[in-house]
C-alpha positions as a printed Julia matrix, in Angstrom:
317×3 Matrix{Float64}:
 -23.25   -0.08    7.2
 -24.38   -3.21    9.0
 -24.92   -6.9     8.39
 -27.82   -9.08    9.51
 -26.28  -12.42    8.5
 -22.79  -13.79    7.99
 -21.35  -14.0     4.5
 -19.3   -12.17    1.89
 -19.13   -8.44    1.16
 -22.66   -8.53   -0.24
 -24.22   -8.88    3.24
 -23.35   -5.26    4.12
 -26.32   -2.91    3.9
 -26.76    0.82    4.39
 -29.2     1.55    7.23
 -30.2     4.36    9.58
 -29.89    3.69   13.31
 -29.99    5.79   16.46
 -26.87    7.75   17.42
 -24.54    5.78   19.72
 -24.32    6.83   23.36
 -20.99    7.03   25.18
 -20.56    5.18   28.46
 -18.07    5.84   31.26
 -14.58    6.71   29.96
 -15.9     6.73   26.37
 -16.32    9.44   23.75
 -18.55    9.85   20.7
 -16.48   10.61   17.59
 -17.98   12.36   14.57
 -16.38   10.15   11.91
 -14.34   11.81    9.16
 -13.09    8.48    7.81
 -13.26    4.79    8.79
 -10.54    2.26    8.03
 -11.06   -1.04    6.19
  -9.19   -4.16    7.35
  -9.08   -7.87    6.56
 -10.38   -8.34   10.1
 -13.65   -6.69    9.05
 -14.02   -9.24    6.26
 -13.34  -12.09    8.69
 -15.93  -10.66   11.09
 -18.79  -10.43    8.6
 -17.87  -13.88    7.24
 -18.51  -15.27   10.72
 -14.9   -16.3    11.26
 -14.68  -14.38   14.56
 -17.77  -15.9    16.2
 -15.91  -17.92   18.81
 -13.03  -17.44   21.21
 -12.0   -14.65   23.58
 -11.67  -12.11   20.79
 -14.94  -12.8    18.99
 -17.11   -9.92   17.84
 -19.58   -9.25   20.64
 -23.37   -9.07   20.64
 -26.18  -10.49   18.5
 -26.84   -9.63   14.88
 -27.31   -7.17   13.27
 -23.9    -5.58   13.86
 -21.91   -2.65   12.51
 -18.33   -3.63   11.59
 -15.28   -1.39   11.59
 -12.43   -1.15   14.1
 -10.83    2.24   13.45
 -12.03    5.79   12.91
 -10.65    9.29   12.56
 -12.69   12.38   13.3
 -13.59   14.94   15.94
 -14.9    14.69   19.46
 -17.58   16.9    20.94
 -14.94   19.0    22.71
 -13.18   19.76   19.42
 -10.25   17.34   19.48
  -9.11   15.85   16.17
  -8.49   12.22   16.99
  -7.86    8.73   15.67
  -9.18    5.77   17.61
  -9.53    1.99   17.76
 -12.78    0.2    18.57
 -13.84   -3.44   18.45
 -16.78   -2.77   16.12
 -19.08    0.04   15.03
 -16.71    2.12   12.9
 -18.64    1.92    9.62
 -20.9     4.78   10.64
 -21.21    8.56   10.78
 -20.7     8.45   14.56
 -18.88    5.92   16.71
 -18.14    5.42   20.41
 -14.47    4.97   21.32
 -12.86    4.35   24.73
 -10.68    7.29   25.79
  -7.67    5.01   26.28
  -7.92    3.99   22.62
  -7.85    7.56   21.29
  -4.85    9.61   20.19
  -4.79   13.28   19.22
  -3.82   13.8    15.58
  -1.05   16.23   14.64
  -2.25   18.71   12.03
   0.39   17.41    9.6
  -1.16   13.9     9.55
  -4.2    13.25    7.35
  -7.13   11.11    8.45
  -6.22    8.38    5.96
  -2.59    8.31    7.08
  -3.64    8.16   10.72
  -5.97    5.23   10.05
  -3.11    3.37    8.38
  -1.14    3.75   11.6
  -3.73    2.11   13.84
  -4.24   -1.59   13.09
  -1.69   -1.74   10.27
   0.94    0.58   11.71
   0.79   -0.82   15.22
   0.91   -4.34   13.78
   4.03   -3.55   11.75
   5.62   -1.85   14.75
   5.05   -4.75   17.13
   5.98   -7.4    14.55
   9.43   -5.84   14.29
  10.0    -4.43   17.77
   8.05   -6.69   20.15
   8.04  -10.11   18.45
  10.9   -10.37   15.92
  13.01   -7.89   17.94
  14.94   -6.73   14.9
  18.55   -5.8    15.51
  20.71   -3.38   13.5
  22.11   -4.98   10.37
  19.68   -7.9    10.21
  17.93   -8.94    7.0
  14.13   -8.73    6.92
  11.71  -10.23    4.39
   8.24   -8.65    4.29
   5.54  -10.63    2.49
   2.88   -8.58    0.67
   5.06   -5.5     0.85
   2.64   -3.35   -1.18
  -0.17   -3.87    1.34
  -1.02   -1.54    4.19
   0.83   -3.43    6.92
   3.57   -4.68    4.6
   4.4    -1.24    3.25
   4.73    0.17    6.76
   6.83   -2.82    7.83
   9.22   -2.19    4.92
   9.68    1.42    6.02
   9.9     0.65    9.74
  12.44   -2.13    9.18
  14.65    0.48    7.55
  13.9     3.0    10.31
  14.79    0.43   12.99
  18.16   -0.33   11.44
  17.67   -3.44    9.29
  20.67   -4.09    7.08
  18.73   -5.44    4.09
  14.98   -5.3     3.45
  13.39   -7.65    0.9
   9.71   -7.38   -0.02
   7.43   -9.71   -1.93
   4.76   -8.41   -4.29
   2.6   -10.02   -6.94
   3.09   -7.7    -9.94
   5.85   -5.66  -11.57
   4.0    -2.47  -10.62
   3.8    -3.47   -6.96
   7.44   -4.55   -6.91
   8.46   -1.15   -8.24
   6.25    0.43   -5.6
   7.93   -1.36   -2.66
  11.35   -0.48   -3.99
  10.19    3.13   -3.84
   9.34    2.62   -0.17
  12.93    1.69    0.6
  13.14   -2.06    0.04
  16.55   -3.19   -1.22
  15.01   -5.93   -3.36
  11.53   -6.97   -4.48
  10.66  -10.52   -5.5
   7.53  -12.34   -6.65
   7.49  -14.46   -3.51
   5.43  -17.41   -4.75
   5.79  -20.68   -2.86
   7.43  -22.37   -5.86
  11.07  -21.34   -5.96
  10.67  -19.15   -2.88
  13.93  -20.11   -1.15
  15.94  -19.53   -4.31
  14.38  -16.09   -4.79
  15.05  -15.05   -1.2
  18.65  -16.26   -1.14
  19.41  -14.54   -4.44
  17.9   -11.28   -3.11
  20.04  -11.61    0.04
  23.32  -12.21   -1.79
  23.18  -15.99   -1.31
  22.6   -15.94    2.45
  19.57  -17.1     4.49
  17.65  -14.28    6.16
  17.17  -13.29    9.79
  13.48  -12.31    9.9
  10.41  -13.09    7.78
   7.04  -11.39    8.36
   4.19  -13.43    6.86
   0.5   -12.63    6.49
  -0.14  -15.07    3.64
   0.13  -18.46    5.36
  -0.54  -21.75    3.64
   2.24  -23.31    1.56
   4.21  -20.05    1.56
   4.71  -20.16    5.32
   5.99  -23.71    5.08
   8.67  -22.96    2.47
   9.59  -19.65    4.1
  10.82  -21.48    7.19
  13.54  -23.09    5.09
  14.89  -19.65    4.15
  15.76  -18.64    7.71
  19.35  -18.59    8.89
  20.7   -19.54   12.31
  18.53  -17.98   15.05
  16.13  -16.71   12.39
  12.56  -15.73   13.26
   9.39  -16.12   11.21
   6.37  -14.22   12.51
   2.94  -15.14   11.18
   0.14  -12.59   11.59
  -2.48  -13.59    9.04
  -3.54  -16.09    6.39
  -4.76  -14.14    3.38
  -4.27  -17.23    1.19
  -7.05  -18.91    3.2
  -5.06  -22.15    2.93
  -3.87  -24.27    5.81
  -0.15  -24.36    6.48
   1.67  -27.62    7.05
   2.21  -28.69   10.65
   5.64  -27.63   11.94
   7.45  -30.02   14.27
   9.62  -28.7    17.12
  12.52  -30.73   15.72
  12.42  -28.82   12.44
  12.84  -25.56   14.34
  15.51  -26.96   16.64
  17.79  -28.08   13.8
  18.23  -24.48   12.61
  17.73  -22.88   16.03
  14.93  -20.92   14.36
  11.69  -19.6    15.81
   8.1   -19.53   14.56
   5.97  -16.96   16.38
   2.47  -15.61   15.95
   1.05  -12.14   16.44
  -2.4   -10.6    16.58
  -2.83   -6.99   17.63
  -6.27   -7.27   19.24
  -5.22   -9.02   22.5
  -2.44   -6.48   22.99
  -4.81   -3.55   22.53
  -7.4    -5.23   24.76
  -4.8    -5.37   27.53
  -2.94   -2.07   27.03
  -5.16    0.16   24.89
  -4.36    1.53   21.44
  -3.06    4.87   22.65
   0.45    4.95   24.07
   4.1     5.24   23.18
   4.02    3.09   20.03
   1.21    5.05   18.36
   2.75    8.36   19.44
   6.06    7.29   17.88
   4.34    6.33   14.62
   2.39    9.61   14.48
   5.58   11.55   15.21
   7.54    9.76   12.47
   4.71   10.51   10.04
   4.45   14.17   11.02
   8.21   14.56   10.46
   8.09   12.85    7.06
  10.14    9.84    8.2
   7.24    7.4     7.69
   4.83    7.44    4.77
   1.58    5.56    5.46
   0.19    4.15    2.24
  -2.96    5.9     1.12
  -5.11    3.49   -0.85
  -8.6     3.91   -2.23
 -11.29    6.13   -0.78
 -14.89    4.9    -0.97
 -18.19    6.39    0.07
 -19.46    4.55    3.15
 -22.27    3.08    1.05
 -19.6     1.46   -1.17
 -18.2    -0.69    1.64
 -19.22   -3.82   -0.27
 -17.02   -2.79   -3.21
 -14.15   -1.88   -0.89
 -14.26   -5.37    0.64
 -14.46   -7.04   -2.77
 -11.47   -5.02   -4.03
  -9.45   -5.92   -0.94
 -10.28   -9.62   -1.3
  -9.44   -9.48   -4.99
  -5.99   -7.96   -4.27
  -6.83   -5.03   -6.53
  -5.6    -2.47   -4.02
  -2.46   -1.29   -2.29
  -2.21    0.78    0.86
  -4.94    1.8     3.27
  -8.58    1.73    2.18
 -10.94    4.16    3.9
 -14.68    4.75    3.93
 -16.04    8.32    3.95
 -19.45    8.95    5.58
């Protein structure tokens, strides 16, 4: 699936192209499944055209940043790539590949790449969660949010609160291990969070919504609280935050994006091995979402944008 112009999901088209050729320290993967991410939507919309992490090369391009499948030498692998995953074959750098345990499905493994590694680093590397701390996870029924709820519990959080937009999704995140589930709209947000945390401000908030919600969430942090922003699915601008506002509560506002970290260190490594191990042992349950034929990538993107999904969406060649 490729796009010849920037735009919405409708610009994706099914085409036949030559097989990709691996370069030095690269491997061709016969794709069993490709993951779908908000980053793919931003790429085809032209929102990643500039900056050090822009999608490379002229149009047309093949989107997709994660695949699971087999290599020519028979390894069953999961791997991260900058683009080119929406295809029957993809080239992946060896340092961005990990061998899949037999107990882990392709869909579960794909959930652990961009979404799992993001959740891991949000909690461990940026927020640096400590045992007993309270954690609020926005969009807890989503791929990253659902993993963050589970990992917060795994890493020793004392109370985990998730936001979700419907009764069904709130019940779902409670089933993942959240202690409380709230609607999490900007209006009345602080009151909802404090009530869910027994009247106390919280230690950590993980936000991928942005806009007005990020602004009001800052007021729900306690002393030395940390809010980490890693997306803006609302597509609304957040209010400017002055240093003085943070200083008064000794709170922190941090950002995170996985791509620069992977660019520097590679996707393979201890974090991904830990996530795969937790999954193989049944301690972590990646959220399987919808499966779509590769030719239905347009519908997968539209469903993701329309918030009609939960968990990891995958495309099947």
